[in-house]
Coordinates of C-alpha atoms and ligand atoms in Angstrom, one line a residue:
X156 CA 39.7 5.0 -22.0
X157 CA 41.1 8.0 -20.3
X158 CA 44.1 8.5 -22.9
X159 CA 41.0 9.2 -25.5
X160 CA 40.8 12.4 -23.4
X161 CA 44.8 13.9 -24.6
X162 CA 43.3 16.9 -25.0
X163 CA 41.0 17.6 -23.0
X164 CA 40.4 21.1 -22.3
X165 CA 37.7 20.4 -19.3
X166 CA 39.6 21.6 -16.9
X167 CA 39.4 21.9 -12.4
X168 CA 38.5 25.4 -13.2
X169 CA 35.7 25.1 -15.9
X170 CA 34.0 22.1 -13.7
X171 CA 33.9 24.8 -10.7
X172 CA 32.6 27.5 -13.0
X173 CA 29.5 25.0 -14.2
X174 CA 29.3 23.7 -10.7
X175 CA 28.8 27.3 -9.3
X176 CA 26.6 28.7 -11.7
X177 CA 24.4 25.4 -12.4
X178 CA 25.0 23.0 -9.6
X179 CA 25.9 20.6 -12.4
X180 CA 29.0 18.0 -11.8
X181 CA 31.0 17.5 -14.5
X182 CA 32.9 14.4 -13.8
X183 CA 35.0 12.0 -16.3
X184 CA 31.5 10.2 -17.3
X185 CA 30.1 13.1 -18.6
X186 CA 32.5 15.5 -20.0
X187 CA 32.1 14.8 -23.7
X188 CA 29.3 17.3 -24.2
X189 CA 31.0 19.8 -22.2
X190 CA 34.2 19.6 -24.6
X191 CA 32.0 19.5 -27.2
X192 CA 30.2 22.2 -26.0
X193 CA 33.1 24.7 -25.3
X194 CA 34.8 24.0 -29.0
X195 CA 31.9 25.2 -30.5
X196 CA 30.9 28.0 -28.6
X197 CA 34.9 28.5 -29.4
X198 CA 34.6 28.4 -32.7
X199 CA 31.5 30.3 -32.9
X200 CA 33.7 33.4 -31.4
X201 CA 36.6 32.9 -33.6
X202 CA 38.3 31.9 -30.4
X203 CA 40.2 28.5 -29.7
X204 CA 39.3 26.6 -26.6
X205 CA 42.2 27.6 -24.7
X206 CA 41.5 31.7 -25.8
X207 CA 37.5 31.2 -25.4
X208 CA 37.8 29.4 -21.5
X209 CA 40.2 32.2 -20.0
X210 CA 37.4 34.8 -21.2
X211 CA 34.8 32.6 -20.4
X212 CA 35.9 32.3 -17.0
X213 CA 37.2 35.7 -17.0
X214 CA 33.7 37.5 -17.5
X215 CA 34.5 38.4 -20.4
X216 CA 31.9 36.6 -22.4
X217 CA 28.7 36.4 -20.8
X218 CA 27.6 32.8 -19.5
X219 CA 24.3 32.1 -21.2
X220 CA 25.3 30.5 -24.5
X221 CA 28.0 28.1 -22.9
X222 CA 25.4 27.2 -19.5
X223 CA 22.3 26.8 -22.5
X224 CA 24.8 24.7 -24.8
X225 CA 26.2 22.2 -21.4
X226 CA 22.6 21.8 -19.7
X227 CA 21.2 18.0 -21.5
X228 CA 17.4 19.2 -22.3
X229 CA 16.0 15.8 -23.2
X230 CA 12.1 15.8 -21.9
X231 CA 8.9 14.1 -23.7
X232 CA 5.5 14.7 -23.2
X233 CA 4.2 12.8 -20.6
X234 CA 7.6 11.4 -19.5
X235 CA 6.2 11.1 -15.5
X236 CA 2.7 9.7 -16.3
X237 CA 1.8 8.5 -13.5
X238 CA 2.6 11.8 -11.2
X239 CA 0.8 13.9 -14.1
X240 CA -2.3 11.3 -13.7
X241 CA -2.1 11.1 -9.7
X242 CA -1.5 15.0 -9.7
X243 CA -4.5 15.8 -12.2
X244 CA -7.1 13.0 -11.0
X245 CA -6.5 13.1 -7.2
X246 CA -4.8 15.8 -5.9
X247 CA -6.0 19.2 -8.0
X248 CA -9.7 17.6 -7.4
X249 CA -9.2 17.3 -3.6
X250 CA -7.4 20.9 -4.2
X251 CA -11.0 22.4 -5.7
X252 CA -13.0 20.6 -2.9
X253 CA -10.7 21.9 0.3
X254 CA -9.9 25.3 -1.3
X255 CA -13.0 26.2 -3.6
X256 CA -12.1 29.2 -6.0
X257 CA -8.4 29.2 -4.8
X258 CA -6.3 27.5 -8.0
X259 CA -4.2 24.6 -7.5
X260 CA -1.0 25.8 -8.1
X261 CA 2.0 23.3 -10.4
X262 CA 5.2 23.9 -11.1
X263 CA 7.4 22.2 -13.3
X264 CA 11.0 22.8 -12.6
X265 CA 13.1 22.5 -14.8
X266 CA 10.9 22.2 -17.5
X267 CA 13.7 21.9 -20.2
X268 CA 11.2 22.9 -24.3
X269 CA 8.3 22.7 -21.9
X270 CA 6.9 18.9 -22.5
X271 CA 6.1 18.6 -18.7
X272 CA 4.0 21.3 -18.2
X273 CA 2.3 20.9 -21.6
X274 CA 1.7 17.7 -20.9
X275 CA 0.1 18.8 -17.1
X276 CA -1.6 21.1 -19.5
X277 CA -3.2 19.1 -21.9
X278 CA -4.5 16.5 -18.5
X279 CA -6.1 19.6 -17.0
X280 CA -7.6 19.8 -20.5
X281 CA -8.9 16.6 -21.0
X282 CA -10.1 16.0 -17.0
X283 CA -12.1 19.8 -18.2
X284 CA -10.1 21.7 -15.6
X285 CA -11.2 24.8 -16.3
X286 CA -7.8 27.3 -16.8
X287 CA -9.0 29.4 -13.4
X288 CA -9.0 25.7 -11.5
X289 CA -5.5 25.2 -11.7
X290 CA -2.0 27.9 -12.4
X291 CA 1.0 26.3 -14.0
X292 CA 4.1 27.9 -13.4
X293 CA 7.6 26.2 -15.6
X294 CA 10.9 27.5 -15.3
X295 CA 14.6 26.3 -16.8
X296 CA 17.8 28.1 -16.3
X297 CA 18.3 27.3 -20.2
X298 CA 17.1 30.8 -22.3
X299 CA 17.3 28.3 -25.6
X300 CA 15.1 26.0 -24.1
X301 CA 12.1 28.6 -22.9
X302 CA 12.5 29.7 -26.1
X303 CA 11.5 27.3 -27.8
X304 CA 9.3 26.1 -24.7
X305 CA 7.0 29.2 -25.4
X306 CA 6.9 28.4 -29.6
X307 CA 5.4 25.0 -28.8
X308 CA 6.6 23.4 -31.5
X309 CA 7.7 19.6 -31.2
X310 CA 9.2 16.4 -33.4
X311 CA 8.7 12.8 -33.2
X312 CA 11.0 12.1 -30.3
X313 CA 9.2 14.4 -27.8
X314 CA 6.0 13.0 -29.0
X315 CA 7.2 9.2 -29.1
X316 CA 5.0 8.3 -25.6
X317 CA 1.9 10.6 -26.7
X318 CA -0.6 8.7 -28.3
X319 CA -1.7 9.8 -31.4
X320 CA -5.2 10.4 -30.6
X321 CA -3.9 13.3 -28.2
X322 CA -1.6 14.7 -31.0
X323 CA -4.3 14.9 -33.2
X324 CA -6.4 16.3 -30.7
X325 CA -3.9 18.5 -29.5
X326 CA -1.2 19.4 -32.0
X327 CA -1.5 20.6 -35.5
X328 CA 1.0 19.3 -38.2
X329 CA 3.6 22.1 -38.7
X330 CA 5.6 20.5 -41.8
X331 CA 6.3 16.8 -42.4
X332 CA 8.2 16.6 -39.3
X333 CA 7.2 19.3 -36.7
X334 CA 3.8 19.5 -34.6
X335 CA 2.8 22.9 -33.5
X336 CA 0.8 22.7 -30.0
X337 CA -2.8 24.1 -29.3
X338 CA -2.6 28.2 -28.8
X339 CA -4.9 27.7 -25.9
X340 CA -2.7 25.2 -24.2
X341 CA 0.4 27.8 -25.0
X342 CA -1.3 29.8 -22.6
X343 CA -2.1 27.9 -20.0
X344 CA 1.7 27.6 -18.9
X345 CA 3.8 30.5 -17.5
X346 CA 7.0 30.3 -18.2
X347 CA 10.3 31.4 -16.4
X348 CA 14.3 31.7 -16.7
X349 CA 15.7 30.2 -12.8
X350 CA 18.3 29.0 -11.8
X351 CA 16.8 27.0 -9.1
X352 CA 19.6 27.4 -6.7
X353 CA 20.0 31.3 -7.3
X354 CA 16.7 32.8 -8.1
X355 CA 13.9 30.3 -8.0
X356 CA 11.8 32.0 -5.0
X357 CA 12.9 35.6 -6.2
X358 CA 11.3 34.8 -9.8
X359 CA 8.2 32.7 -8.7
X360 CA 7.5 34.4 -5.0
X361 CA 5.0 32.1 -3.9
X362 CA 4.4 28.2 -2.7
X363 CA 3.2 25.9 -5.2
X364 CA 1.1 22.7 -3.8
X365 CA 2.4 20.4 -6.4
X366 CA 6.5 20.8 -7.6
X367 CA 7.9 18.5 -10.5
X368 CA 12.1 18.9 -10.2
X369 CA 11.9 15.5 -12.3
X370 CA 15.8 14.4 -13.4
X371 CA 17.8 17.5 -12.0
X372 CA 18.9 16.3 -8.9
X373 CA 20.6 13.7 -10.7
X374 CA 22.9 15.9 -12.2
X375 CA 24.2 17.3 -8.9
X376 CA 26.2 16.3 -5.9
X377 CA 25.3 15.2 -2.5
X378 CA 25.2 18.7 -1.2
X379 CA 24.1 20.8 -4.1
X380 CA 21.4 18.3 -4.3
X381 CA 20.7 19.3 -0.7
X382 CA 20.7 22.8 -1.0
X383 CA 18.2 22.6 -4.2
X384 CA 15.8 20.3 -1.6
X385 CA 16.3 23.5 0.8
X386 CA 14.7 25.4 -2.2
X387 CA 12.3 23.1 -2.9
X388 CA 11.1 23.0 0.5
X389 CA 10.7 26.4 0.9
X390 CA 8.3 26.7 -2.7
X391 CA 6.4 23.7 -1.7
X392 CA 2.8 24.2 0.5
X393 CA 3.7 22.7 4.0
X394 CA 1.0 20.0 2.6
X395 CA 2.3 19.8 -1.0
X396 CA 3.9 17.0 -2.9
X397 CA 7.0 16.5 -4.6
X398 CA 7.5 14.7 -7.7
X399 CA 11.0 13.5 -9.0
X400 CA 12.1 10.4 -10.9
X401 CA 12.5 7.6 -9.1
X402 CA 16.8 7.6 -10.0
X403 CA 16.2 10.3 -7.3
X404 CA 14.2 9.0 -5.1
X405 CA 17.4 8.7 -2.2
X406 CA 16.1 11.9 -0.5
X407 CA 18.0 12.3 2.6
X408 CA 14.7 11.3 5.0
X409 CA 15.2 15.2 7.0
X410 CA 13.4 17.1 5.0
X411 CA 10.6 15.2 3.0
X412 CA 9.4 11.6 3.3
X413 CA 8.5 9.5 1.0
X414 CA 4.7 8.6 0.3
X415 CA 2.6 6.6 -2.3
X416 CA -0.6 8.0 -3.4
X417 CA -2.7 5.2 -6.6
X418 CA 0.8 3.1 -6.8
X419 CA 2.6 6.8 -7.4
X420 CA 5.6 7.9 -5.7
X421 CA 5.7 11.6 -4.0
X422 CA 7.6 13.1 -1.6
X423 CA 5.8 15.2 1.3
X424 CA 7.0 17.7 3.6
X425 CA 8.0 16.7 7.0
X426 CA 5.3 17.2 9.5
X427 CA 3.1 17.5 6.2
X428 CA -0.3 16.2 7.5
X429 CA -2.0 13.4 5.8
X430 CA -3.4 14.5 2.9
X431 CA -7.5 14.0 2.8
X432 CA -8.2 11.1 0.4
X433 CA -11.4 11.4 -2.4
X434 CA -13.2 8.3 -2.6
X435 CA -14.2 8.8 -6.3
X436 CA -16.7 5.9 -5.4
X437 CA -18.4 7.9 -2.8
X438 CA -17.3 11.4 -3.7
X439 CA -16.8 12.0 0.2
X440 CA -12.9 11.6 1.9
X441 CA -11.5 9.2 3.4
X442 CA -8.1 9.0 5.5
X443 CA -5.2 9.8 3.4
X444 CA -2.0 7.8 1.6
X445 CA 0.2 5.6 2.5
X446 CA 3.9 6.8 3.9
X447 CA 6.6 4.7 2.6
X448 CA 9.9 4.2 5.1
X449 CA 12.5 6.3 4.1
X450 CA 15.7 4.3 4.9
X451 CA 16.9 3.1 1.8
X452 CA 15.2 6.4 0.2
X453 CA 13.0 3.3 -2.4
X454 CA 9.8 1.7 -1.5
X455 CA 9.9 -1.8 -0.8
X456 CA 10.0 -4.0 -3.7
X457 CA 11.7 -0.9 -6.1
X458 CA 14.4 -1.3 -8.2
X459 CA 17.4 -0.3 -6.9
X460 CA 19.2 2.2 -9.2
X461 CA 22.8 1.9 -9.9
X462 CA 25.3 4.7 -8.3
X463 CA 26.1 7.5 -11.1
X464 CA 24.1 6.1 -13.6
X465 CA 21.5 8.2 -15.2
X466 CA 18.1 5.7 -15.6
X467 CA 14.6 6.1 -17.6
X468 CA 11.6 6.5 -15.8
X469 CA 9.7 5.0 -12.8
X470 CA 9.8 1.1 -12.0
X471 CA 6.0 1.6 -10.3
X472 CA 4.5 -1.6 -11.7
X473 CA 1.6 0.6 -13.4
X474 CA 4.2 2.2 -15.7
X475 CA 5.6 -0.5 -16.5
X476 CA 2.4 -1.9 -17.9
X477 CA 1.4 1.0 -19.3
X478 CA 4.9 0.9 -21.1
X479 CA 4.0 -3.0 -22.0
X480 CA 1.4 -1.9 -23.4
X481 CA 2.7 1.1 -25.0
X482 CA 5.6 -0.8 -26.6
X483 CA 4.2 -4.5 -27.4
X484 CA 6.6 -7.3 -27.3
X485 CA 7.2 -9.3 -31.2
X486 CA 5.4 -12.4 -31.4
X487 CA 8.9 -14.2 -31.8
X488 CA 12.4 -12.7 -31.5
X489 CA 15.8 -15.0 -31.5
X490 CA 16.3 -17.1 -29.0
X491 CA 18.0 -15.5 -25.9
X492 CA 18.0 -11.9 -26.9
X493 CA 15.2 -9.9 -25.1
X494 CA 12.1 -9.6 -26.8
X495 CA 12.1 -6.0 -26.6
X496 CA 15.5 -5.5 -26.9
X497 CA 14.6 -7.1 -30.5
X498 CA 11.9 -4.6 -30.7
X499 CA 13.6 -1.9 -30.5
X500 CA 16.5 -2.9 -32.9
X501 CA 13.9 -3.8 -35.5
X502 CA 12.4 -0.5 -35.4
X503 CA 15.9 1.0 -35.0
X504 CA 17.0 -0.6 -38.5
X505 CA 13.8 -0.3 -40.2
X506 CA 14.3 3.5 -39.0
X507 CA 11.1 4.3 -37.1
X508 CA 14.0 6.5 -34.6
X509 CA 10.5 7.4 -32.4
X510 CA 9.4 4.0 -31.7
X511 CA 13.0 2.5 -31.1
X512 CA 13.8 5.1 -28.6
X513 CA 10.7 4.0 -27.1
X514 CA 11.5 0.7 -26.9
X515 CA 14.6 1.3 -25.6
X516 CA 14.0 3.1 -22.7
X517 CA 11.1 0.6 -21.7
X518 CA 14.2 -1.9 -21.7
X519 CA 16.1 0.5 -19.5
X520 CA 13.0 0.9 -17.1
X521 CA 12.9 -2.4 -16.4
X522 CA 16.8 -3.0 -16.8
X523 CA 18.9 0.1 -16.2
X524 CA 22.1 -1.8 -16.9
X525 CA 21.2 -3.0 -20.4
X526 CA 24.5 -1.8 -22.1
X527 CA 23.4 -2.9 -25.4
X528 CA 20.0 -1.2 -24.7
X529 CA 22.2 2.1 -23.9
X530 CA 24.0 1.7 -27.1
X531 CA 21.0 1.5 -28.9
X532 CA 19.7 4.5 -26.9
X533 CA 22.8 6.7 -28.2
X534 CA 22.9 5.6 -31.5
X535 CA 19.0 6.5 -32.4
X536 CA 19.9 10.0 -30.4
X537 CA 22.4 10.1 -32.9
X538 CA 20.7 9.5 -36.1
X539 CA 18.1 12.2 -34.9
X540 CA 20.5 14.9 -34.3
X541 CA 20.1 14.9 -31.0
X542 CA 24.2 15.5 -30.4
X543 CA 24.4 16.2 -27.3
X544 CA 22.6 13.8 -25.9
X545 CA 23.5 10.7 -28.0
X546 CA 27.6 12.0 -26.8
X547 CA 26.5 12.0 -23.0
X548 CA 24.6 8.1 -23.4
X549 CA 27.5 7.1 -25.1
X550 CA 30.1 8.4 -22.7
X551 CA 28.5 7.5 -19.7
X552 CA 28.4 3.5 -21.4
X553 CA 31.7 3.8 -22.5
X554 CA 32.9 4.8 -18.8
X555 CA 30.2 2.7 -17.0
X556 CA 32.2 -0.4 -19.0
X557 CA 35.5 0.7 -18.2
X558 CA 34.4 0.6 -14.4
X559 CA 32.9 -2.8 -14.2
X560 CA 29.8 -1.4 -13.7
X561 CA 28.0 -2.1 -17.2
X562 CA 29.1 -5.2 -19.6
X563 CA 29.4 -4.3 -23.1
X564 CA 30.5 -6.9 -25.7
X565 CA 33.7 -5.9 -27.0
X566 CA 32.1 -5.4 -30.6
X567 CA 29.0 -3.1 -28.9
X568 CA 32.2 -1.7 -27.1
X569 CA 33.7 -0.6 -30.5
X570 CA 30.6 1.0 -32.2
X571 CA 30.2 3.1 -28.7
X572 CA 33.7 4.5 -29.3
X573 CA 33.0 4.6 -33.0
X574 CA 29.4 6.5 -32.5
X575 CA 31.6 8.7 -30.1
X576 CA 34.6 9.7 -32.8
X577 CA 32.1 10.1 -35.5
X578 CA 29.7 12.9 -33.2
X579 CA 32.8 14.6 -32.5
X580 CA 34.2 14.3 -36.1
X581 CA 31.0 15.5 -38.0
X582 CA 30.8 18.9 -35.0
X583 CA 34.1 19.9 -36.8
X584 CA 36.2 18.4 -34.0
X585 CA 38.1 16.3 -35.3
X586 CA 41.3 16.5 -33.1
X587 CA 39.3 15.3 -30.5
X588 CA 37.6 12.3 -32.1
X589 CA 41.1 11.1 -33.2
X590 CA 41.4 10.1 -29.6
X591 CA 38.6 7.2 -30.0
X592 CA 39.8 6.4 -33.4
X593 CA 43.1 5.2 -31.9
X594 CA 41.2 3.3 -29.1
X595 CA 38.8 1.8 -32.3
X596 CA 42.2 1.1 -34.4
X597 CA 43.6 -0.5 -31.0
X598 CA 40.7 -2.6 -30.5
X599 CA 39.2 -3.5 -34.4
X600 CA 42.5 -2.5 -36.5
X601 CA 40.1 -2.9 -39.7
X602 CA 37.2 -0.8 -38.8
X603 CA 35.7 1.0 -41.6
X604 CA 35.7 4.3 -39.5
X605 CA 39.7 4.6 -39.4
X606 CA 39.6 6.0 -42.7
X607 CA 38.9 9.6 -40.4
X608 CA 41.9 9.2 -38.4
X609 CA 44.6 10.8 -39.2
X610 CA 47.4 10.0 -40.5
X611 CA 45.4 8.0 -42.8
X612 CA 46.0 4.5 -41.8
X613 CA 46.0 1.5 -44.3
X614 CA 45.5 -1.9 -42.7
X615 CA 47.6 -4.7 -43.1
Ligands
SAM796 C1 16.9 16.4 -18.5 S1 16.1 17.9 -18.4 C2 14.7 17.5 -17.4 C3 13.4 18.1 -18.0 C4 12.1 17.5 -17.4 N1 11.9 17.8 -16.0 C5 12.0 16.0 -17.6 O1 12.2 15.2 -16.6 O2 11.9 15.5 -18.7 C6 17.1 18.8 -17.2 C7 16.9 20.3 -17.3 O3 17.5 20.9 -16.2 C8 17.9 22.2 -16.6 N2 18.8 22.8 -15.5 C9 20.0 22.4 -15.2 N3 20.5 23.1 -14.2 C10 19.5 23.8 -13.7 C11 19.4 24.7 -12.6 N4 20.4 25.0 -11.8 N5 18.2 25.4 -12.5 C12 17.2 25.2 -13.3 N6 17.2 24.3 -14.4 C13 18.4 23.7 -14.6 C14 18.5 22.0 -17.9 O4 18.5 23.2 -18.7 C15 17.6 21.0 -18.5 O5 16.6 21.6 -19.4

């Protein structure tokens, strides 16, 4: 697979430019929407690559447009359910009891079009937290993204786990395909431009009890991850919680241990005391949570996640009920193929893009190594012109196969390369996406998509 890169302009230099201003590591696995990324924002200045990088990197140009085009912004509302429940049931209540007329204080960083804190927003909501009860604070280092966080206005994939009594309740058709959310719940969340490794405590300048970094960490090395946990630390209450997703749950054990709070995983402090625990039965406290060890940085019993490889979700046995039941098995599906794995292909073919990308990532909950669940993943990113992220899924399985990590079946193999060469071709890039046509014409000398590559090739 590497000779599909010939011209790959994501070079040392760039990877240390996106490392230092983002903290994000650009490795082979996911370099596609970088290049992709830089031959737009190339083209968009009239510039090629080659001309656009050395003012890039220069200072030339400024950074926002390139860092905004890199960052991967997929979010859905209500994406960590079970720390939005634990966090609006249990631990904003117990806030109002210990701390009456003193808000409970969220943050949601990063928040990529703002689906996390809407979706904290519109639980406050419906458990009547009164806005004065509880301050949400959201912040991405993407401008793109607050923009379009603070216009409120969604499609069917960042709806696809929100029932559709809350979007009625919540939401008001914009067109055919577009929801706009509630004004009121617009204002509930503030919203912010950080960097969290430069700027976060400049811009915020106070300590939030509760602090959602959910699927950031993941994107980072072993020691920008630590330095963003330094941050972390330092804007989380001594007796706060920390929510990430459970890919990220190997927190080196110095800083924060690992707790579980209703079957949810947090991360507290060190030296955090015990948090007082409301017996809704009672309505009195009760000693508090239970601390999970922090060795292997998973409770016992969790799935383990596989090194580099980006997953869906929590494993928590809750959410993976609540995703049964979200996403109900067929009442029959071939023999040997996974029920849900059928699922999602059905609705995949029969085009209902929000339910199959549902079904696939409750596949990849449950099995992170699907390959042909992945494929699936890209290919529905794909049809819904979600580019960027379809490339990176796509990549990442191609690469994940290549390493013996992932088993894709050399036709599933081909469509990956082909979904690949046809995202690059249709972005204008079509130098680029001859790469994977040669490694399709290698593999499937008749495949319907060589008729892009160039010189045209006739088979035999
Ligand atoms: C995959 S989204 C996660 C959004 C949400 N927390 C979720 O779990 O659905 C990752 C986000 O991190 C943002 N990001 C990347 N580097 C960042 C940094 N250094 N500081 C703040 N945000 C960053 C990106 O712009 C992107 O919107």
């Amino acid at each position: 697979m590497n000779d599909t890169h010939p011209g790959s302009v994501v070079s040392g230099p760039l990877r240390a430019w996106i490392r230092a201003r983002t903290g994000i590591n650009i490795t082979e696995q996911n370099q596609a929407p970088v290049e992709l990324a830089l031959r737009l924002e190339a083209q968009r200045h009239a510039l090629d690559p080659a001309n656009y990088l050395a003012r890039l990197l220069g200072g030339v140009l400024p950074p926002q447009a390139f860092i905004d085009a890199i960052t991967t912004n997929e979010s859905y509302f209500f994406r960590a359910q079970d720390q939005m429940r634990v966090t609006v049931t249990r631990l904003i209540p117990d806030l109002m009891r210990r701390r009456p007329g003193q808000p409970a204080r969220l943050l949601s960083l990063p928040c990529a079009r703002g689906e996390e804190p809407y979706s904290l927003a519109i639980l406050c909501e419906e458990q009547r937290i009164p806005p004065q009860a509880v301050e949400i604070d959201a912040g991405d280092i993407s401008a793109t993204c607050l923009a379009a966080a603070r216009r409120g206005i969604y499609g069917a994939l960042a709806l696809r786990r929100t029932d559709p009594t809350t979007v009625q309740r919540w939401f008001s058709p914009q067109d055919a395909r577009t929801y706009q959310l509630e004004p009121a719940l617009l204002r509930r969340v503030n919203f912010h431009q950080i960097n969290l490794l430069e700027d976060a405590e400049a811009v915020l300048g106070r300590r939030f009890d509760v602090i959602f970094c959910e699927n950031l960490l993941i994107y980072f090395d072993s020691e920008t991850a630590a330095r963003a946990l330094a941050v972390i630390g330092r804007l989380l209450e001594p007796d706060g919680w920390l929510f990430v997703d459970h890919a990220e749950w190997n927190i080196p054990g110095e800083r924060f241990h690992m707790q579980e709070l209703d079957g949810c995983v947090g991360f507290r402090p060190r030296g955090a005391v015990v948090p007082a625990r409301a017996d809704h039965s009672r309505g009195d406290i009760v000693p508090g949570a239970t601390s999970v060890p922090h060795g292997t940085g998973r409770p016992p019993g969790a799935a383990t996640p596989l090194p580099s490889m980006r997953q869906t979700g929590t494993t928590t046995p809750r959410r993976l009920a609540a995703l049964a039941a979200a996403c109900p098995a067929p009442a029959s599906a071939p023999l040997g193929v996974d029920p849900r794995l059928a699922q999602a292909e059905a609705h995949y073919q029969a085009k209902r893009f929000a339910a199959a990308l549902c079904s696939f990532d409750a596949v990849l909950t449950s099995r992170p190594a699907d390959a042909r669940a992945r494929l699936g993943k890209a290919r529905v990113l794909a049809d819904c012109g979600e580019d960027f992220e379809a490339l990176e899924v796509a990549e990442a399985l191609l690469h994940a196969t290549d390493a013996g990590e992932l088993r894709l079946s050399p036709p599933d193999y081909v469509e990956a390369l082909v979904l690949v060469a046809l995202l690059l071709h249709q972005k204008g890039l079509k130098d680029l996406a001859q790469g994977y046509l040669r490694e399709v014409q290698r593999r499937a000398p008749r495949h319907p998509s060589l008729g892009l590559l160039h010189p045209p090739q006739t088979p035999s």
